[in-house]
Amino acid sequence: QVQLVESGGGLVQAGGSLRLSCAASGGTFGSYAMGWFRQAPGKEREIVTAISRTGGNTYYLDSVKGRFTISRDNAENSVYLRMNSLKPEDTAVYYCAAKRWPTVPLPNHYEYDNWGQGTQVTVSS
């Protein structure tokens, strides 16, 4: 099992930017497909973006396309989420997730079996 620790959340004004990081340990990072999810109060957890094991394929929620970018550094055992042009509706707890072996991005939360503790992102209007 891989352990995941997110960082980089915080409070930002609308239009601002944040970069989230997820550090993995305890597994062969390059063998895991990775995803970022978010959950706002009273709402279900939703996919934000996902990336394949090699980083060659990605998936994005429609509402974040063109604003968010996922990337990974297998040498650093980390995956990143760059968030630009943030909106109040992006406010949520953001979670990093991992699933071993798939060669494609996984867009559904039930496909993952390793989760981080989450990091809060708050966008003020």
Short mmCIF file of C-alpha atoms in Angstrom, two decimals:
data_model
loop_
_atom_site.label_atom_id
_atom_site.label_comp_id
_atom_site.label_asym_id
_atom_site.label_seq_id
_atom_site.Cartn_x
_atom_site.Cartn_y
_atom_site.Cartn_z
CA GLN A 1 0.00 0.00 0.00
CA VAL A 2 1.25 3.44 -0.85
CA GLN A 3 0.87 6.29 1.65
CA LEU A 4 -0.15 9.70 0.32
CA VAL A 5 0.29 13.13 1.90
CA GLU A 6 -1.18 16.25 0.32
CA SER A 7 0.06 19.78 0.87
CA GLY A 8 -0.31 23.23 -0.60
CA GLY A 9 -3.89 24.08 0.21
CA GLY A 10 -4.93 27.41 1.64
CA LEU A 11 -7.03 30.52 1.28
CA VAL A 12 -6.85 32.43 -1.98
CA GLN A 13 -8.89 35.14 -3.65
CA ALA A 14 -10.92 34.42 -6.75
CA GLY A 15 -8.69 34.55 -9.80
CA GLY A 16 -5.68 33.42 -7.84
CA SER A 17 -3.57 30.29 -8.08
CA LEU A 18 -2.47 27.42 -5.91
CA ARG A 19 -0.27 24.39 -6.44
CA LEU A 20 -1.12 21.23 -4.57
CA SER A 21 1.41 18.48 -4.04
CA CYS A 22 0.93 14.85 -3.14
CA ALA A 23 3.94 12.94 -1.87
CA ALA A 24 3.83 9.16 -2.05
CA SER A 25 5.78 6.64 -0.02
CA GLY A 26 5.80 2.92 0.57
CA GLY A 27 5.27 1.81 -2.99
CA THR A 28 6.67 1.94 -6.50
CA PHE A 29 5.18 5.27 -7.46
CA GLY A 30 5.55 4.75 -11.20
CA SER A 31 3.22 1.75 -11.04
CA TYR A 32 0.28 3.84 -9.80
CA ALA A 33 -2.32 5.78 -11.71
CA MET A 34 -3.05 8.95 -9.74
CA GLY A 35 -6.03 11.21 -9.29
CA TRP A 36 -7.12 14.39 -7.56
CA PHE A 37 -10.62 14.53 -6.12
CA ARG A 38 -12.49 17.16 -4.17
CA GLN A 39 -15.39 17.26 -1.79
CA ALA A 40 -17.31 20.36 -0.80
CA PRO A 41 -19.59 20.45 2.27
CA GLY A 42 -22.83 18.65 1.58
CA LYS A 43 -21.65 17.39 -1.79
CA GLU A 44 -20.33 14.09 -3.06
CA ARG A 45 -16.67 13.56 -3.78
CA GLU A 46 -15.91 14.30 -7.41
CA ILE A 47 -13.02 13.73 -9.75
CA VAL A 48 -11.00 16.81 -10.61
CA THR A 49 -8.30 15.25 -12.72
CA ALA A 50 -6.39 12.02 -13.20
CA ILE A 51 -3.13 10.95 -14.77
CA SER A 52 -1.78 7.67 -16.07
CA ARG A 53 1.27 5.92 -14.67
CA THR A 54 3.66 7.49 -17.15
CA GLY A 55 1.92 10.86 -17.28
CA GLY A 56 1.15 10.44 -20.95
CA ASN A 57 -2.61 10.50 -20.54
CA THR A 58 -4.78 12.77 -18.45
CA TYR A 59 -8.44 13.32 -17.64
CA TYR A 60 -10.10 16.54 -16.47
CA LEU A 61 -13.47 17.51 -15.08
CA ASP A 62 -15.06 19.80 -17.66
CA SER A 63 -15.33 22.72 -15.25
CA VAL A 64 -11.57 22.79 -14.61
CA LYS A 65 -10.33 22.28 -18.16
CA GLY A 66 -8.00 25.09 -19.17
CA ARG A 67 -7.55 26.20 -15.55
CA PHE A 68 -6.07 23.18 -13.77
CA THR A 69 -3.08 21.07 -14.76
CA ILE A 70 -2.05 17.73 -13.32
CA SER A 71 1.53 16.53 -13.55
CA ARG A 72 3.71 13.92 -11.95
CA ASP A 73 7.38 13.37 -11.25
CA ASN A 74 8.00 9.67 -10.82
CA ALA A 75 11.58 10.32 -9.73
CA GLU A 76 10.26 12.52 -6.89
CA ASN A 77 7.34 10.17 -6.06
CA SER A 78 4.96 13.09 -6.38
CA VAL A 79 1.92 14.28 -8.26
CA TYR A 80 0.95 17.92 -8.54
CA LEU A 81 -2.15 19.96 -9.25
CA ARG A 82 -1.65 23.46 -10.55
CA MET A 83 -4.84 25.49 -10.16
CA ASN A 84 -5.18 28.83 -11.92
CA SER A 85 -8.09 31.26 -12.22
CA LEU A 86 -9.64 29.83 -9.09
CA LYS A 87 -13.33 30.36 -8.46
CA PRO A 88 -15.35 30.24 -5.22
CA GLU A 89 -16.98 27.05 -6.48
CA ASP A 90 -13.55 25.37 -6.41
CA THR A 91 -13.67 25.55 -2.60
CA ALA A 92 -13.40 22.02 -1.21
CA VAL A 93 -11.15 19.54 0.49
CA TYR A 94 -8.84 18.15 -2.18
CA TYR A 95 -7.71 14.54 -2.00
CA CYS A 96 -4.96 12.67 -3.74
CA ALA A 97 -5.67 9.05 -4.72
CA ALA A 98 -3.72 6.15 -6.18
CA LYS A 99 -4.48 2.86 -7.87
CA ARG A 100 -1.81 0.34 -8.78
CA TRP A 101 -1.37 -1.01 -12.28
CA PRO A 102 -3.91 0.77 -14.54
CA THR A 103 -2.27 2.23 -17.63
CA VAL A 104 -4.99 4.83 -18.19
CA PRO A 105 -6.36 7.68 -16.05
CA LEU A 106 -9.18 6.57 -13.77
CA PRO A 107 -12.10 9.02 -13.47
CA ASN A 108 -14.12 7.33 -10.69
CA HIS A 109 -13.47 7.43 -6.96
CA TYR A 110 -14.40 3.76 -6.47
CA GLU A 111 -11.52 2.74 -8.73
CA TYR A 112 -8.96 3.98 -6.21
CA ASP A 113 -7.87 2.20 -3.05
CA ASN A 114 -5.26 4.56 -1.63
CA TRP A 115 -6.18 8.01 -0.36
CA GLY A 116 -4.50 10.93 1.31
CA GLN A 117 -5.95 12.86 4.24
CA GLY A 118 -6.93 15.85 2.14
CA THR A 119 -5.99 19.51 2.03
CA GLN A 120 -8.44 22.40 2.28
CA VAL A 121 -8.72 24.88 -0.58
CA THR A 122 -10.83 27.96 0.07
CA VAL A 123 -11.45 30.54 -2.65
CA SER A 124 -12.93 33.82 -1.49
CA SER A 125 -15.02 36.02 -3.76
#
